[in-house]
mmCIF file of C-alpha atoms in Angstrom:
data_model
loop_
_atom_site.group_PDB
_atom_site.id
_atom_site.type_symbol
_atom_site.label_atom_id
_atom_site.label_comp_id
_atom_site.label_asym_id
_atom_site.label_seq_id
_atom_site.Cartn_x
_atom_site.Cartn_y
_atom_site.Cartn_z
ATOM 1 C CA MET A 1 117.511 66.352 45.869
ATOM 2 C CA SER A 2 117.441 68.441 49.192
ATOM 3 C CA LEU A 3 113.738 67.770 51.193
ATOM 4 C CA PHE A 4 112.640 71.081 50.292
ATOM 5 C CA LYS A 5 112.897 70.519 46.903
ATOM 6 C CA ARG A 6 111.305 67.239 47.094
ATOM 7 C CA LEU A 7 108.088 69.781 48.960
ATOM 8 C CA ARG A 8 107.680 72.372 46.512
ATOM 9 C CA GLY A 9 107.620 70.245 43.632
ATOM 10 C CA HIS A 10 105.246 67.684 44.678
ATOM 11 C CA LEU A 11 103.377 71.748 45.862
ATOM 12 C CA ARG A 12 104.062 72.787 42.120
ATOM 13 C CA ILE A 13 101.953 69.508 40.658
ATOM 14 C CA ARG A 14 99.370 69.008 42.969
ATOM 15 C CA ASN A 15 98.351 72.749 42.193
ATOM 16 C CA GLU A 16 98.330 72.358 39.002
ATOM 17 C CA ALA A 17 96.542 68.621 38.635
ATOM 18 C CA PRO A 18 94.794 67.974 42.187
ATOM 19 C CA GLN A 19 93.031 64.708 42.511
ATOM 20 C CA PRO A 20 89.432 64.953 41.498
ATOM 21 C CA PRO A 21 87.587 63.090 44.313
ATOM 22 C CA THR A 22 86.142 59.559 43.266
ATOM 23 C CA PRO A 23 83.150 58.516 40.739
ATOM 24 C CA GLY A 24 80.246 57.125 42.933
ATOM 25 C CA LYS A 25 82.209 57.236 46.509
ATOM 26 C CA PRO A 26 79.789 58.724 49.193
ATOM 27 C CA ALA A 27 80.922 61.385 51.292
ATOM 28 C CA THR A 28 81.045 59.798 55.047
ATOM 29 C CA GLY A 29 80.551 61.108 58.627
ATOM 30 C CA ARG A 30 77.849 61.784 60.904
ATOM 31 C CA GLN A 31 76.699 65.560 60.967
ATOM 32 C CA SER A 32 75.793 67.048 57.575
ATOM 33 C CA ARG A 33 77.592 69.504 56.318
ATOM 34 C CA PRO A 34 77.406 72.509 54.593
ATOM 35 C CA PRO A 35 79.861 74.938 53.080
ATOM 36 C CA LEU A 36 82.559 76.700 55.009
ATOM 37 C CA ASP A 37 82.210 80.410 56.146
ATOM 38 C CA PRO A 38 84.374 82.051 53.462
ATOM 39 C CA GLU A 39 85.018 84.763 56.065
ATOM 40 C CA LEU A 40 86.566 81.903 58.562
ATOM 41 C CA LYS A 41 88.406 79.641 55.324
ATOM 42 C CA ALA A 42 90.122 83.547 55.120
ATOM 43 C CA ARG A 43 90.609 84.166 58.370
ATOM 44 C CA CYS A 44 92.688 80.873 58.681
ATOM 45 C CA GLU A 45 94.610 81.666 55.572
ATOM 46 C CA GLU A 46 95.805 84.620 57.786
ATOM 47 C CA ALA A 47 97.322 83.500 60.935
ATOM 48 C CA LEU A 48 98.694 80.260 58.689
ATOM 49 C CA SER A 49 100.548 82.822 57.014
ATOM 50 C CA GLN A 50 101.285 84.525 60.764
ATOM 51 C CA ARG A 51 102.485 81.601 62.237
ATOM 52 C CA LEU A 52 105.192 80.680 58.859
ATOM 53 C CA GLN A 53 106.343 84.317 58.817
ATOM 54 C CA GLN A 54 107.152 83.624 63.256
ATOM 55 C CA ALA A 55 108.462 81.062 62.475
ATOM 56 C CA GLU A 56 110.819 81.309 59.475
ATOM 57 C CA GLN A 57 112.106 84.566 61.124
ATOM 58 C CA ALA A 58 112.764 82.661 63.673
ATOM 59 C CA LEU A 59 114.568 80.428 62.460
ATOM 60 C CA GLN A 60 115.841 82.407 59.696
ATOM 61 C CA HIS A 61 114.730 79.555 56.841
ATOM 62 C CA ALA A 62 111.943 80.106 53.999
ATOM 63 C CA TRP A 63 109.677 77.111 52.848
ATOM 64 C CA PRO A 64 107.241 76.381 50.968
ATOM 65 C CA ARG A 65 103.245 77.798 51.639
ATOM 66 C CA PRO A 66 101.494 74.515 53.159
ATOM 67 C CA GLN A 67 97.994 73.907 51.925
ATOM 68 C CA LEU A 68 95.612 74.628 54.278
ATOM 69 C CA THR A 69 91.950 72.068 53.477
ATOM 70 C CA PHE A 70 89.243 71.675 55.854
ATOM 71 C CA THR A 71 88.355 68.589 55.599
ATOM 72 C CA GLN A 72 89.247 67.093 58.646
ATOM 73 C CA ARG A 73 86.982 64.486 60.228
ATOM 74 C CA GLY A 74 86.715 62.881 63.563
ATOM 75 C CA LYS A 75 86.920 63.788 66.626
ATOM 76 C CA ALA A 76 90.430 65.891 65.842
ATOM 77 C CA ALA A 77 91.053 69.412 65.911
ATOM 78 C CA GLY A 78 93.271 68.936 63.003
ATOM 79 C CA THR A 79 96.368 66.758 61.045
ATOM 80 C CA ALA A 80 99.437 67.802 59.578
ATOM 81 C CA HIS A 81 100.121 64.584 56.280
ATOM 82 C CA LEU A 82 103.915 65.640 56.436
ATOM 83 C CA HIS A 83 104.838 64.036 52.404
ATOM 84 C CA ARG A 84 101.900 66.020 51.193
ATOM 85 C CA TRP A 85 102.765 69.711 53.388
ATOM 86 C CA GLU A 86 99.760 69.696 54.201
ATOM 87 C CA ILE A 87 97.534 71.049 57.408
ATOM 88 C CA ARG A 88 93.184 70.119 57.673
ATOM 89 C CA LEU A 89 90.819 71.647 60.264
ATOM 90 C CA ASN A 90 87.864 70.387 61.301
ATOM 91 C CA PRO A 91 85.787 72.081 59.784
ATOM 92 C CA VAL A 92 82.805 71.449 62.711
ATOM 93 C CA LEU A 93 85.198 72.218 65.395
ATOM 94 C CA LEU A 94 86.598 74.955 64.063
ATOM 95 C CA VAL A 95 83.320 76.602 63.371
ATOM 96 C CA ASP A 96 82.592 76.653 67.350
ATOM 97 C CA ASN A 97 86.549 77.162 68.459
ATOM 98 C CA LEU A 98 87.948 79.097 65.656
ATOM 99 C CA GLU A 99 89.978 82.582 68.138
ATOM 100 C CA LEU A 100 91.302 77.961 69.210
ATOM 101 C CA PHE A 101 92.123 77.363 65.864
ATOM 102 C CA LEU A 102 92.587 81.068 65.942
ATOM 103 C CA HIS A 103 96.209 81.074 68.109
ATOM 104 C CA GLU A 104 96.934 77.475 68.020
ATOM 105 C CA VAL A 105 95.088 75.004 66.499
ATOM 106 C CA ILE A 106 97.299 75.967 62.919
ATOM 107 C CA ALA A 107 100.871 76.428 65.157
ATOM 108 C CA HIS A 108 100.061 72.930 65.929
ATOM 109 C CA GLU A 109 99.703 71.737 62.636
ATOM 110 C CA LEU A 110 102.554 73.776 61.190
ATOM 111 C CA ALA A 111 104.609 72.659 63.437
ATOM 112 C CA HIS A 112 104.701 69.519 62.519
ATOM 113 C CA LEU A 113 105.806 69.945 59.083
ATOM 114 C CA LEU A 114 108.534 72.684 60.279
ATOM 115 C CA VAL A 115 110.107 70.242 62.479
ATOM 116 C CA PHE A 116 109.919 67.457 59.227
ATOM 117 C CA ALA A 117 110.516 70.195 57.386
ATOM 118 C CA ARG A 118 114.201 70.376 59.234
ATOM 119 C CA HIS A 119 114.309 67.082 60.676
ATOM 120 C CA GLY A 120 113.134 64.742 59.503
ATOM 121 C CA ARG A 121 109.792 61.507 60.685
ATOM 122 C CA CYS A 122 110.624 61.572 64.676
ATOM 123 C CA ALA A 123 108.296 61.101 67.097
ATOM 124 C CA PRO A 124 105.010 63.351 66.760
ATOM 125 C CA HIS A 125 104.719 65.900 70.196
ATOM 126 C CA GLY A 126 109.185 64.933 70.504
ATOM 127 C CA LYS A 127 111.668 67.274 71.988
ATOM 128 C CA PRO A 128 111.538 69.226 68.902
ATOM 129 C CA TRP A 129 108.138 69.659 68.316
ATOM 130 C CA GLN A 130 107.637 71.323 71.849
ATOM 131 C CA VAL A 131 111.182 73.670 71.380
ATOM 132 C CA MET A 132 109.125 74.590 68.320
ATOM 133 C CA MET A 133 106.129 75.308 70.273
ATOM 134 C CA ARG A 134 107.134 77.270 73.154
ATOM 135 C CA GLN A 135 110.314 78.677 71.607
ATOM 136 C CA VAL A 136 108.921 79.607 67.829
ATOM 137 C CA PHE A 137 105.709 79.618 68.429
ATOM 138 C CA GLY A 138 105.749 80.859 72.191
ATOM 139 C CA LEU A 139 102.691 78.858 73.201
ATOM 140 C CA GLU A 140 102.206 75.424 75.653
ATOM 141 C CA PRO A 141 102.767 72.302 73.229
ATOM 142 C CA ARG A 142 99.377 70.159 74.577
ATOM 143 C CA VAL A 143 99.296 67.393 72.983
ATOM 144 C CA THR A 144 95.179 67.018 72.728
ATOM 145 C CA HIS A 145 93.267 69.238 72.648
ATOM 146 C CA ARG A 146 89.770 70.020 75.271
ATOM 147 C CA LEU A 147 87.255 71.011 72.626
ATOM 148 C CA ASP A 148 83.338 69.814 72.734
ATOM 149 C CA ILE A 149 82.909 66.832 70.244
ATOM 150 C CA SER A 150 78.944 66.263 71.233
ATOM 151 C CA LYS A 151 78.212 68.073 67.643
ATOM 152 C CA LEU A 152 80.638 65.373 66.130
ATOM 153 C CA GLN A 153 79.227 61.926 67.977
ATOM 154 C CA GLY A 154 76.134 60.462 66.898
ATOM 155 C CA PRO A 155 73.446 57.996 68.754
ATOM 156 C CA LEU A 156 74.564 55.631 71.287
ATOM 157 C CA PHE A 157 73.469 52.439 71.817
ATOM 158 C CA VAL A 158 72.643 51.283 75.458
ATOM 159 C CA TYR A 159 74.380 47.603 75.966
ATOM 160 C CA ARG A 160 74.639 45.488 79.275
ATOM 161 C CA CYS A 161 76.884 42.890 80.935
ATOM 162 C CA ALA A 162 77.420 41.232 83.776
ATOM 163 C CA CYS A 163 78.807 44.161 85.804
ATOM 164 C CA GLN A 164 78.058 47.864 83.914
ATOM 165 C CA GLU A 165 75.945 49.586 81.410
ATOM 166 C CA HIS A 166 78.116 50.261 78.200
ATOM 167 C CA HIS A 167 77.254 53.291 75.150
ATOM 168 C CA LEU A 168 78.216 50.970 71.210
ATOM 169 C CA SER A 169 78.953 53.689 68.743
ATOM 170 C CA VAL A 170 75.827 52.788 65.460
ATOM 171 C CA ARG A 171 79.952 51.821 63.617
ATOM 172 C CA ARG A 172 79.795 48.762 66.618
ATOM 173 C CA HIS A 173 75.979 48.388 67.303
ATOM 174 C CA ASN A 174 75.742 47.300 64.027
ATOM 175 C CA ARG A 175 78.918 45.479 63.465
ATOM 176 C CA VAL A 176 77.490 42.952 66.610
ATOM 177 C CA LEU A 177 73.669 43.337 64.335
ATOM 178 C CA ARG A 178 75.886 42.214 61.340
ATOM 179 C CA GLY A 179 78.151 39.581 63.200
ATOM 180 C CA GLN A 180 80.782 40.597 62.613
ATOM 181 C CA SER A 181 82.238 42.055 66.123
ATOM 182 C CA ARG A 182 81.464 40.449 69.490
ATOM 183 C CA TYR A 183 82.677 43.165 72.194
ATOM 184 C CA LEU A 184 83.995 42.156 76.124
ATOM 185 C CA CYS A 185 83.334 43.814 78.889
ATOM 186 C CA ARG A 186 87.641 44.882 80.918
ATOM 187 C CA HIS A 187 86.277 44.442 83.520
ATOM 188 C CA CYS A 188 83.664 41.629 83.838
ATOM 189 C CA GLY A 189 84.950 39.167 80.869
ATOM 190 C CA THR A 190 81.483 38.874 79.471
ATOM 191 C CA PRO A 191 79.753 39.709 75.836
ATOM 192 C CA LEU A 192 78.043 43.364 75.354
ATOM 193 C CA ARG A 193 73.764 42.985 74.953
ATOM 194 C CA ALA A 194 71.351 44.694 73.757
ATOM 195 C CA SER A 195 69.469 45.977 76.680
ATOM 196 C CA LYS A 196 65.575 45.542 76.374
ATOM 197 C CA ASP A 197 64.745 48.472 78.255
ATOM 198 C CA SER A 198 66.612 51.246 76.002
ATOM 199 C CA HIS A 199 68.205 50.586 72.607
ATOM 200 C CA GLU A 200 69.674 54.243 72.171
ATOM 201 C CA THR A 201 70.473 56.758 74.001
ATOM 202 C CA HIS A 202 72.534 60.786 72.854
ATOM 203 C CA PRO A 203 75.437 62.326 74.154
ATOM 204 C CA GLU A 204 74.752 64.741 76.830
ATOM 205 C CA GLN A 205 74.904 68.190 75.501
#
């Protein structure tokens, strides 16, 4: 069975029987996430349709429409889930960077899916992906984004070693408190210890 047919069958199964969230599993993340404006979702869906049509015309081939979700967490603007044929966008970064998402981020992730459909699994940002970005979408193949991620960061805790000051995330700070982790400075090799003067700081705005 071709990869295209397997993907199409998988999409049909997902659409007919979506998986419910795990009962009792709390949502994670450092920031609250109110429902995304339906208009923003609609504009992203339209941008995906346009990019897919652009690729189909350029490559003379048709693909099933990827599922577009807005559940990406962390610092990534988006991710492409190859076997799910799904693109996930970061709703927090999307709100503040809509035009960049519409112009570049969606095309970036769609290119990953199309390369996978054409070539199978290969280097994520290798030559086939770069060619897809340049020749099909007319975009510079940037590997990473330069978006402001300050909204995604929680408080930082001040630690010191023998040579400098460090800032640990809430997750790492809590692991130290629970005795689960011990961090060393990469420069001087001494253990990081919580500062007595200031235990909490915040990222610059």
